[in-house]
Coordinates of C-alpha atoms in Angstrom, one line a residue:
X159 CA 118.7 155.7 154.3
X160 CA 120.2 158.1 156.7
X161 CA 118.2 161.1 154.8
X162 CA 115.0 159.5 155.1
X163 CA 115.5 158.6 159.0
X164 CA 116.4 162.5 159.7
X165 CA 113.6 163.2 157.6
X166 CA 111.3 161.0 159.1
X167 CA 112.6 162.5 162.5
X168 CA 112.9 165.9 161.8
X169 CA 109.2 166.0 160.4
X170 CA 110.8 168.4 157.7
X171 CA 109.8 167.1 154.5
X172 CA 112.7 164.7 152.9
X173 CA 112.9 167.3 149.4
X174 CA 115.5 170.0 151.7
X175 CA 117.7 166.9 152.8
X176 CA 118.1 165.9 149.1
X177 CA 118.3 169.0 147.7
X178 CA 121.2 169.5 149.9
X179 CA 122.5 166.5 149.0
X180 CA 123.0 167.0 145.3
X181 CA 124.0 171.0 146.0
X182 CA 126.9 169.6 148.2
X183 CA 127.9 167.4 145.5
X184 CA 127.0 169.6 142.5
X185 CA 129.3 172.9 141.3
X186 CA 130.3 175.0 144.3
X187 CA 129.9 171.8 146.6
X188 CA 132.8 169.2 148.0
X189 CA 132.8 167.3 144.7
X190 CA 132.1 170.5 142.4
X191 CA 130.1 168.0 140.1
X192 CA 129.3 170.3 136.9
X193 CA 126.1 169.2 136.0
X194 CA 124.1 171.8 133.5
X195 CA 121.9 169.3 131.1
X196 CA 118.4 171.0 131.9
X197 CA 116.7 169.0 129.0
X198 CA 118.0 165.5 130.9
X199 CA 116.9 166.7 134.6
X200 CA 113.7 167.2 133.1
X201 CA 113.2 163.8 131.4
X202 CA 114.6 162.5 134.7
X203 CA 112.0 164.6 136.8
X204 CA 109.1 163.6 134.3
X205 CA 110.0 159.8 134.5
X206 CA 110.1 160.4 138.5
X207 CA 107.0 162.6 138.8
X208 CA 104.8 159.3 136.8
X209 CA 106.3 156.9 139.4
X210 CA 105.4 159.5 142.7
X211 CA 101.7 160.4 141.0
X212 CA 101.0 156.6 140.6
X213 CA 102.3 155.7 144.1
X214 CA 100.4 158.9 145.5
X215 CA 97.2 157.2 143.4
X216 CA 97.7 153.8 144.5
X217 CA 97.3 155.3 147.9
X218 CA 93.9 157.2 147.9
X219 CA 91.3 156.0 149.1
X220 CA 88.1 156.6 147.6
X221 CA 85.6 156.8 150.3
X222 CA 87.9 159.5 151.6
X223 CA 88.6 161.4 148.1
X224 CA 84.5 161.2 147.1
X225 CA 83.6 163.6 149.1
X226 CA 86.4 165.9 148.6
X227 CA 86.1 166.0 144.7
X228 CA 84.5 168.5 144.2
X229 CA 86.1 170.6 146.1
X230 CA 89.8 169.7 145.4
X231 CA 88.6 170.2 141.0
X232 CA 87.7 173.7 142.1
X233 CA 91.2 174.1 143.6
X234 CA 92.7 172.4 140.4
X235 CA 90.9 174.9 138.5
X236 CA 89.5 178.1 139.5
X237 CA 92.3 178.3 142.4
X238 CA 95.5 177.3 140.1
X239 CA 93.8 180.6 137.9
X240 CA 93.5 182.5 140.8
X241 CA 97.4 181.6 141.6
X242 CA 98.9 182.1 138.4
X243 CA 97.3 186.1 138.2
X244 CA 97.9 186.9 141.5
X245 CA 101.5 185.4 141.7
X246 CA 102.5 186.5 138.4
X247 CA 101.2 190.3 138.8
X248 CA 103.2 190.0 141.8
X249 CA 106.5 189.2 140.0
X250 CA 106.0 192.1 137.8
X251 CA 105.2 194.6 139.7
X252 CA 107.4 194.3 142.9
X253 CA 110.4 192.1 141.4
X254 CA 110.6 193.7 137.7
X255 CA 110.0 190.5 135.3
X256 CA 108.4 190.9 132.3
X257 CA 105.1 189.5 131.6
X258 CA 106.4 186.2 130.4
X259 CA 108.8 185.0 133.0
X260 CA 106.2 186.4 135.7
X261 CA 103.1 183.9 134.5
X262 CA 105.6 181.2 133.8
X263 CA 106.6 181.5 137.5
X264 CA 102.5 181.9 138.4
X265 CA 102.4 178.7 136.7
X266 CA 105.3 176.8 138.4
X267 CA 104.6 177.4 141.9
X268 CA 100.6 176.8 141.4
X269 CA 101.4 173.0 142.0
X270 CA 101.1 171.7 145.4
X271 CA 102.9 168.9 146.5
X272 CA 101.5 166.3 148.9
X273 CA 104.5 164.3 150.0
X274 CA 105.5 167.2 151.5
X275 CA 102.0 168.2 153.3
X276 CA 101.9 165.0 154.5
X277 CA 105.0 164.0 155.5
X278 CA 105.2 166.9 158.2
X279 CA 101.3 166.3 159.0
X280 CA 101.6 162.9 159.9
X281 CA 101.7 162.9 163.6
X282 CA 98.7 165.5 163.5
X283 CA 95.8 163.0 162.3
X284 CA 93.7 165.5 160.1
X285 CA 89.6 165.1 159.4
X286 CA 89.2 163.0 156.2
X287 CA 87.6 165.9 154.2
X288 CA 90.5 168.3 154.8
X289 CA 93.4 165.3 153.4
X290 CA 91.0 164.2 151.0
X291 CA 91.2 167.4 149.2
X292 CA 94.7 168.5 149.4
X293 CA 95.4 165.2 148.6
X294 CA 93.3 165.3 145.2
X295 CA 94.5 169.1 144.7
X296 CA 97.7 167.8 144.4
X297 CA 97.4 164.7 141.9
X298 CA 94.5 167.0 139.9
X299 CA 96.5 170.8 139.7
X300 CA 99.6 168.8 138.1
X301 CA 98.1 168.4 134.8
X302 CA 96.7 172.2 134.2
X303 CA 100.0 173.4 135.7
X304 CA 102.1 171.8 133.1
X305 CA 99.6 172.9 130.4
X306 CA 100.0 176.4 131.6
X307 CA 103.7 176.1 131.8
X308 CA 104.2 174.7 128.1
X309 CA 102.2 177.4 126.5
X310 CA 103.9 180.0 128.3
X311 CA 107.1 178.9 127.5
X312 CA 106.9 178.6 123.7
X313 CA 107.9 180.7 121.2
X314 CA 105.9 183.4 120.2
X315 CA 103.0 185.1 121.4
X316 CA 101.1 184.1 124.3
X317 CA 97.5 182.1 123.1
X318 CA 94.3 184.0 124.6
X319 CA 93.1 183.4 127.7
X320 CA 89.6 181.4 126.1
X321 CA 92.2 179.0 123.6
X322 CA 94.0 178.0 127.3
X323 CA 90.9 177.1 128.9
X324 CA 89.7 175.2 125.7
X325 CA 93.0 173.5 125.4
X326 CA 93.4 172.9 128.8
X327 CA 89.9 171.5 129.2
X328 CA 90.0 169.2 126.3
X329 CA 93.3 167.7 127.5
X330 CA 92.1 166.8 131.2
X331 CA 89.2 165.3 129.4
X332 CA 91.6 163.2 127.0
X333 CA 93.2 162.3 130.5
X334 CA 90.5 161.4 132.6
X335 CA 89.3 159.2 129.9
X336 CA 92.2 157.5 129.5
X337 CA 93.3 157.1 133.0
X338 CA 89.9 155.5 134.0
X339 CA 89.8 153.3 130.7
X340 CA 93.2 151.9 131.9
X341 CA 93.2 151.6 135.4
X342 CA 89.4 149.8 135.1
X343 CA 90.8 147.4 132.4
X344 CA 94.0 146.7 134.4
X345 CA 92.1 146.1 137.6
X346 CA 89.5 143.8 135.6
X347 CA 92.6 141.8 134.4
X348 CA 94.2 141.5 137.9
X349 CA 91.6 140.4 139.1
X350 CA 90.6 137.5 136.8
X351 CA 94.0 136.2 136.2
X352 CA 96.0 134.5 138.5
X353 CA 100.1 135.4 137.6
X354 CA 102.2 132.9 138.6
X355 CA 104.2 134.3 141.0
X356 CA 103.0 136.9 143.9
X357 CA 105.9 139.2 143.2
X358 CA 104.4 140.0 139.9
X359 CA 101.4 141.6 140.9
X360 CA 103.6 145.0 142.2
X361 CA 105.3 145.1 139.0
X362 CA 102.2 144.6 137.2
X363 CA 100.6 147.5 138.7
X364 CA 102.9 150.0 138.2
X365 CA 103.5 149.2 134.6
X366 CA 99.7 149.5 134.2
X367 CA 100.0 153.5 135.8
X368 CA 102.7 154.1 133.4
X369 CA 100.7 152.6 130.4
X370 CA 98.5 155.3 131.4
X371 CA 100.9 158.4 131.1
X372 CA 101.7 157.0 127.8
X373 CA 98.5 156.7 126.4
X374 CA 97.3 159.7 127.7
X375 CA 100.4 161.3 126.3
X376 CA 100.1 159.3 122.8
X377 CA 96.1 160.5 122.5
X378 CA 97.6 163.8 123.1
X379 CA 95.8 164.4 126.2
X380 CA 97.3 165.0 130.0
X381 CA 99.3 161.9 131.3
X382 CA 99.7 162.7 134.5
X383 CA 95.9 163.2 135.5
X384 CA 95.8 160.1 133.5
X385 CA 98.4 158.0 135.6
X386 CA 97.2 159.7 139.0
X387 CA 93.1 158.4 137.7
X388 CA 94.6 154.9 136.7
X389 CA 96.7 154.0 139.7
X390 CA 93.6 155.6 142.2
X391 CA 91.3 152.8 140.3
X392 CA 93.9 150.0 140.9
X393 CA 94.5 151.0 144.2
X394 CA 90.6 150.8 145.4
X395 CA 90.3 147.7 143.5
X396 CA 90.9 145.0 146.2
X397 CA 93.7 143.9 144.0
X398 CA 95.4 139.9 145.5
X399 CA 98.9 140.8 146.8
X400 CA 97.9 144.6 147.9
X401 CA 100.3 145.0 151.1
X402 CA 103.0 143.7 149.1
X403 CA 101.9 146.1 146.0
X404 CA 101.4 149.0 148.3
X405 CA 104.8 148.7 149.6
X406 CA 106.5 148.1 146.3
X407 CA 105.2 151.1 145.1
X408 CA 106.0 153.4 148.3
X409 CA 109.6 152.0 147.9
X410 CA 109.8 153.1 144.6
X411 CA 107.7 156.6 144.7
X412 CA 111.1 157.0 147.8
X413 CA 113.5 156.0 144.9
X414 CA 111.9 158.6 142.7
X415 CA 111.8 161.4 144.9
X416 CA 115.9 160.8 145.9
X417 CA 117.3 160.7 142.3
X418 CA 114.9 163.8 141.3
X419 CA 115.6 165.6 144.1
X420 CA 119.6 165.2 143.9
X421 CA 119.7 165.8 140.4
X422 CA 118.2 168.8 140.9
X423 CA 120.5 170.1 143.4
X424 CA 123.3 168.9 141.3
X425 CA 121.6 171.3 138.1
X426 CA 121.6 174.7 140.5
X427 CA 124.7 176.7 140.7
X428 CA 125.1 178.1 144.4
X429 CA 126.7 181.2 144.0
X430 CA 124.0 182.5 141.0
X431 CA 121.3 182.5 144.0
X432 CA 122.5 185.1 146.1
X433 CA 121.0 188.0 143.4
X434 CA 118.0 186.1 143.2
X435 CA 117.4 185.5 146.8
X436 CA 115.3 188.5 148.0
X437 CA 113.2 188.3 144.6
X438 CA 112.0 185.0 145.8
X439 CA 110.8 186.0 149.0
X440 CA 109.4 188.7 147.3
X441 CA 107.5 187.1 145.1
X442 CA 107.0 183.5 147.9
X443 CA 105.5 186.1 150.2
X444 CA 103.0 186.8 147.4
X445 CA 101.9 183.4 147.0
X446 CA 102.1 182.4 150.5
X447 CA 100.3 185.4 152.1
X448 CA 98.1 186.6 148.8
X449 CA 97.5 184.2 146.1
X450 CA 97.1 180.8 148.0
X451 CA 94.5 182.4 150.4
X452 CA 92.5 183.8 148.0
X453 CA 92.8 180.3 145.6
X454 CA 91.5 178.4 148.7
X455 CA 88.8 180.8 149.8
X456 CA 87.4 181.9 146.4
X457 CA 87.2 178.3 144.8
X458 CA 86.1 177.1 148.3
X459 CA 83.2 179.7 148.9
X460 CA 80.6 177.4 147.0
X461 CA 81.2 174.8 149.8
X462 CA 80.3 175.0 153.5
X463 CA 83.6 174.2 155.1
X464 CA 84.8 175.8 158.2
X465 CA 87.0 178.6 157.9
X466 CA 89.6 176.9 160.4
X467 CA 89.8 174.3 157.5
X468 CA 90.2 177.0 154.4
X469 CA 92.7 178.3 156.4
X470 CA 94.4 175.5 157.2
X471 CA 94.5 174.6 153.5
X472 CA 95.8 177.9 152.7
X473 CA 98.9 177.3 154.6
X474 CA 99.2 173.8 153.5
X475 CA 99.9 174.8 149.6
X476 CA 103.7 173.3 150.4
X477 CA 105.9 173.4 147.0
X478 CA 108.1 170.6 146.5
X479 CA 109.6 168.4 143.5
X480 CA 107.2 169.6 141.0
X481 CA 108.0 173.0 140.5
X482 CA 111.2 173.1 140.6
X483 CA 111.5 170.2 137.4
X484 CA 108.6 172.5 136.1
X485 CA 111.2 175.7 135.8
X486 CA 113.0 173.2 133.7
X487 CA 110.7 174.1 130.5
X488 CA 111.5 177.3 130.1
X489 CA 115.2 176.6 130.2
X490 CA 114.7 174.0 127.4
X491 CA 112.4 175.7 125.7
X492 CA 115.4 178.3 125.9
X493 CA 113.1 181.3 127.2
X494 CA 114.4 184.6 127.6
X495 CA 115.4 185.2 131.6
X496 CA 114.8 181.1 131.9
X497 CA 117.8 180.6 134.6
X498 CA 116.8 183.2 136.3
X499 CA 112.9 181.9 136.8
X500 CA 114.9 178.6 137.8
X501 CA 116.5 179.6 140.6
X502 CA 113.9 182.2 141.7
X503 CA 111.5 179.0 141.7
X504 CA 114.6 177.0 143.6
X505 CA 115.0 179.5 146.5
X506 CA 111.4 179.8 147.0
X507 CA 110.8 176.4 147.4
X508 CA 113.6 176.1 150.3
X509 CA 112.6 179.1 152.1
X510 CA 108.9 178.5 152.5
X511 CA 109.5 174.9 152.8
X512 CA 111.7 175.4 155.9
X513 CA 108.8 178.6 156.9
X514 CA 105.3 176.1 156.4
X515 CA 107.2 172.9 156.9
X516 CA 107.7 172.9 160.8
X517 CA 105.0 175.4 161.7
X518 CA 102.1 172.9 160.0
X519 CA 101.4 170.9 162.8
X520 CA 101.1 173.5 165.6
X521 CA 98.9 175.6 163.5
X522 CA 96.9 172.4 162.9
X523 CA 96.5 172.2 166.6
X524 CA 96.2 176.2 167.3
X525 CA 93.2 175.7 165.1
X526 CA 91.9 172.7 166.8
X527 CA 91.7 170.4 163.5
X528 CA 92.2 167.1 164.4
X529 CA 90.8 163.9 163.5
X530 CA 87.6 162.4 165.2
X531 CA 89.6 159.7 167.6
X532 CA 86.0 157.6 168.0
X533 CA 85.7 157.6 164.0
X534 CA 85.7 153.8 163.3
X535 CA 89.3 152.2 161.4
X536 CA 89.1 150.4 158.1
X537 CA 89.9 146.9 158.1
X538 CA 93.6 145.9 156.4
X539 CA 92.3 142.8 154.1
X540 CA 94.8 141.1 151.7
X541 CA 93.3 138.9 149.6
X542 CA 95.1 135.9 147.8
X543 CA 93.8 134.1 144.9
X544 CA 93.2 130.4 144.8
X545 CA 93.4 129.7 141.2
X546 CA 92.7 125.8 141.2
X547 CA 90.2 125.6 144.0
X548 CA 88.7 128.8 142.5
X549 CA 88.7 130.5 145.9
X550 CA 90.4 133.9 147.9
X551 CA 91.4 133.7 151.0
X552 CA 91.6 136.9 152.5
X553 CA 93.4 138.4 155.5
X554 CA 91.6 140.7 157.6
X555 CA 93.3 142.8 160.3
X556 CA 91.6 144.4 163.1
X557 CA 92.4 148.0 164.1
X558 CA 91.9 149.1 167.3
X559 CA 89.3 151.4 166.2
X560 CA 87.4 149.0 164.6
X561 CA 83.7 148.1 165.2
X562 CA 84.2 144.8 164.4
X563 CA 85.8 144.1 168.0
X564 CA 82.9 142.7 170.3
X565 CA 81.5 141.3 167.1
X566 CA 80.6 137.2 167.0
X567 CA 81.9 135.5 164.3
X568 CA 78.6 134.4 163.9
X569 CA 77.7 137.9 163.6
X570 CA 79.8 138.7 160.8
X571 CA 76.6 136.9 158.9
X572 CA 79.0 136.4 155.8
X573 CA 77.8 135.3 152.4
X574 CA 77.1 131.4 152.0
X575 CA 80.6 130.2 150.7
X576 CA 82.5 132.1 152.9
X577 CA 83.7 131.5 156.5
X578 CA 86.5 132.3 159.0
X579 CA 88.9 129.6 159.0
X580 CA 91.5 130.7 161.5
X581 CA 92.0 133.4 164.4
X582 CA 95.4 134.3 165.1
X583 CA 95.4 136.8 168.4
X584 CA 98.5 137.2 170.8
X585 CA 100.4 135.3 168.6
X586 CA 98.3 132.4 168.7
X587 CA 96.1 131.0 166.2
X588 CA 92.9 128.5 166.4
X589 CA 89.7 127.6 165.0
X590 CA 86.9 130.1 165.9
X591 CA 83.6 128.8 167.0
X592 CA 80.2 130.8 165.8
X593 CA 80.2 132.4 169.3
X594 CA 83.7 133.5 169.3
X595 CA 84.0 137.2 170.1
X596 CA 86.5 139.1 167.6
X597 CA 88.8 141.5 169.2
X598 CA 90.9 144.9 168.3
X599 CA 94.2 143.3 167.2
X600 CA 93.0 140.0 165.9
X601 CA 94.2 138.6 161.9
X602 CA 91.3 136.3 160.4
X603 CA 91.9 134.0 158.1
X604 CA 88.6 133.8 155.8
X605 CA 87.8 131.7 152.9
X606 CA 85.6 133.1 150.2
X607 CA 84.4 131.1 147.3
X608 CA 84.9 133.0 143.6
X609 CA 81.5 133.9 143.3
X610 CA 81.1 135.6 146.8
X611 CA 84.2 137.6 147.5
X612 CA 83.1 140.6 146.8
X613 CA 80.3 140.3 148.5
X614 CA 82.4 138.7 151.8
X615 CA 84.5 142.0 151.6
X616 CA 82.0 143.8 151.5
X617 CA 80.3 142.7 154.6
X618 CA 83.6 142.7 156.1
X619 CA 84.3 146.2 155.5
X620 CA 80.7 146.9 156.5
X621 CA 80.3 145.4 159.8
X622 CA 84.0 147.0 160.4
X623 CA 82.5 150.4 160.4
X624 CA 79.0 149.9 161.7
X625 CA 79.6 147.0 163.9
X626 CA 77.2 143.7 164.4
X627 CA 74.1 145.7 163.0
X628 CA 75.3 147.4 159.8
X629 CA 72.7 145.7 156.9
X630 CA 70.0 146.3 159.8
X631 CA 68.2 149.6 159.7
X632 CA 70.2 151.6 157.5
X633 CA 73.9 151.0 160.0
X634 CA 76.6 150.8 158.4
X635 CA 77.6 152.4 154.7
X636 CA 78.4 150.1 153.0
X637 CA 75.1 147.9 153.2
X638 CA 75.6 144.2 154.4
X639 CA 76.4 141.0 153.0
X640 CA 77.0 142.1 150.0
X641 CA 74.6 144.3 148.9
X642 CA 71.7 143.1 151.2
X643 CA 69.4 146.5 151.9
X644 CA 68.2 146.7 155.3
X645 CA 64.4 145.7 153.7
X646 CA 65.7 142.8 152.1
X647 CA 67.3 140.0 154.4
X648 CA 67.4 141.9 157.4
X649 CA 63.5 141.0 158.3
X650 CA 64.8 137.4 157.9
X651 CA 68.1 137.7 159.7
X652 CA 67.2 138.8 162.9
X653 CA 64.2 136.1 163.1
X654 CA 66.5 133.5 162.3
X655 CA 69.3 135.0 164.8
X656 CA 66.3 135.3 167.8
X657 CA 65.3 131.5 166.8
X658 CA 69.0 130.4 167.3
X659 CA 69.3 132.4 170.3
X660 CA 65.8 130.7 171.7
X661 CA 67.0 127.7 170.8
X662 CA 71.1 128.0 172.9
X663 CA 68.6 128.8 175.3
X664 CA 66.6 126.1 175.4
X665 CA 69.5 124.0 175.0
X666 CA 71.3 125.3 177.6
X667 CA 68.6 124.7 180.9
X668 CA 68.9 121.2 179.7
X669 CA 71.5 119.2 182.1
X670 CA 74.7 118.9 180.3
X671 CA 73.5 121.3 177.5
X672 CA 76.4 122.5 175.5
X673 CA 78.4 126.4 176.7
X674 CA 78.9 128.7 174.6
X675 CA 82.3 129.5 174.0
X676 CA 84.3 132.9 173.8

């Protein structure tokens, strides 16, 4: 708990206080642990990387990934090629390796990690495009990566470039397929049966995005695009419980990352890095200054983004967890040079870590990328099922950025069989009238009949980001009530909404004619 307070803190991501961690236990440390099971550390890492690519999933959110997709596939793609040939030429011709351990180490440090991206970004609120595709780059270059990886590492000749791309291809296809078959089928089911107890919904979750890693592995195809494609389904779902699920999994994707990370520093031997050292700056420099540029720029050039952003990106390609239990294979596989590539891969990962790490942010703001601060907040809604009275209630919160506040309840012009039940604002709660004006910070309570909560959501969400008129005119992106198109009920809407307003007039130059009350 200490680590991830100094982490937190430090804004240095939390893999360097680990590492150091299981190195100060490990050989050479104040226990001198002797820990040397590579093939274990690697099941380890493999079981940890499902749980932190499912939590990483669970978090996306679609509207901000969508338009980022194709981008961040490029990058999976075309930039992890780009990576691998530059780095590995690189390795052989300024550090000596032969062509084997060179594109194994191409292949390693191609996978980007964003944990650690974000983690020292957090308090430097980036543009949605720019996250959405490092964060997609990240849960999409995994699966290529260890595809690369494996081949290079097995006995035997190398396969041809073409049989790579086939295999390759044919496995993220396997993978997609599964991951999307799973998550949809797992959402379908979450949402149309009630479990008896709210604290099964987490659990049920994340054994659904591990269901996906092993049918994706089991149809021999790539289970780790498939978990990442799974858990982003269930996490967009509007699953009941979601708060609670959210935070289940972010607890456990910390759990992951601390026994991975330790292990890991328990598995490196100290004093075998100090011949390795400059070879890894060597060959991080490479990557850093070489190779990740011309990924971002050359599998970016199709795509009008501003070059403050590419270059942003390209000094955002942190390393973390993955890599290093990547440089595992080889030692398994019992490569030729494999301890070597291992802690080559280790030191770079520190050093550039503790190098991009801390100077993120103030490049961030030397380039001026910052998030728009008028860009409108999603709403938080929980939603609860109501088996027996075959209702949802849902919990909305506010954000201060939200263009719901100024909004009449009446306003809200939600589905028939829905209604807000309850306000809850400076920690006090009553029942809202029609002309009750919603404010940043307020909870609502809102009850939705089965057949329209969706469609209450929906409008929610909508009038959250364009405010009282989003159904009218085209505002708001997400179309109101439901689905409603701006030709449909709008017309109606604001005739009935004038007639009501004539008529509160009318009743209000009567004597003793009812006030309306905010």
């Amino acid at each position: 708990m200490v680590a991830v307070r100094i982490s937190s803190r430090s804004g240095l991501p939390s893999l360097l206080l680990y590492l150091g961690i299981g190195i100060a236990i490990g050989q050479d440390g104040i226990f001198d642990v002797k820990f040397d099971n590579a093939e274990l550390t690697q099941v380890i890492g493999y079981a940890a990387l499902v749980v932190i690519l499912a939590e990483g999933g669970l978090g996306t959110k679609w509207k901000e990934i969508r338009p980022a997709l194709p981008a961040a596939v490029m990058l999976s793609l075309v930039g992890v090629a780009v990576s691998v040939g530059v780095t590995a030429a690189g390795a052989h011709y300024l550090v000596g390796l032969d062509w084997r351990q060179s594109l194994i180490i191409g292949a390693v440090v191609s996978s980007t990690d964003a944990a650690a991206v974000f983690s020292v970004l957090r308090k430097v609120p980036l543009p949605a495009r720019v996250t959405g595709v490092l964060e997609a780059e990240s849960g999409f270059n995994d699966a290529p990566v260890v595809i690369l990886v494996v081949a290079f590492s097995t006995r035997g000749p190398v396969d041809s470039w073409y049989v790579l791309v086939g295999e390759i291809a044919l496995e993220l296809a396997i993978g997609a397929a599964v991951g999307i078959a799973v998550g949809w089928l797992g959402s379908f089911g979450l949402r149309h049966v009630a479990l008896p107890a709210s604290g099964l919904y987490p659990i049920a979750v994340m054994a659904i995005a591990v269901s996906a890693y092993a049918a994706g592995a089991l149809a021999h195809g790539s289970g780790f695009l498939a978990v990442y494609l799974a858990a982003m389904i269930l996490g967009n779902a509007k699953l009941p419980h979601w708060p609670a699920t959210r935070g289940f999994a972010d607890g456990l994707g910390w759990l992951a990352q601390i026994g991975m990370f330790v292990l890991l520093g328990l598995l490196v031997t100290p004093h075998d890095l100090y011949d390795d050292f400059w070879p890894a700056v060597i060959v991080g420099l490479v990557l850093t200054m070489v190779a990740r540029p011309l990924e971002v720029f050359i599998s970016l050039a199709p795509f009008r983004l501003p070059w403050q952003e590419k270059a942003l990106m390209s000094w955002a390609g942190l390393r973390g967890a993955v890599p290093i239990i990547l440089a595992t294979i080889p030692m398994v596989a019992g490569v030729e040079g494999s301890t070597r590539v291992f802690n080559i891969v280790f030191v770079l990962v520190i050093v550039y870590t503790l190098i991009q790490g801390p100077t993120l942010p103030w490049l961030a703001k030397a380039l001026k990328i910052s998030d728009d601060p008028a860009e409108a907040a999603d709403l938080g809604i929980e939603s609860a099922p109501l088996e027996r009275l075959r209702g949802h209630l849902l919990s909305v919160a506010i954000p201060g950025r939200s263009k719901m506040h100024g909004v009449e309840v009446g306003e809200l012009r939600l589905p028939a069989g829905a209604a807000v039940t309850l306000v809850v604002r400076d920690g006090k709660s009553f029942v809202p009238a029609p002309s009750t004006v919603l404010r940043r910070g307020d909870e609502l309570l809102v009850v939705a009949t089965d057949p329209v909560r969706d469609a209450a959501e929906e409008r929610l969400h909508a009038v959250g980001e364009g405010g009282k008129l989003a159904g009218w005119l085209g505002a708001g992106g997400r179309g109101g009530g439901g689905g409603e198109s701006p030709g449909s009920h709008a017309g109606h809407d604001v005739v009935h909404d004038m007639t009501h307003a004539l008529k509160s007039v009318k009743r209000r130059g009567k004597p003793g004619g009812p006030k309306a009350h905010h």
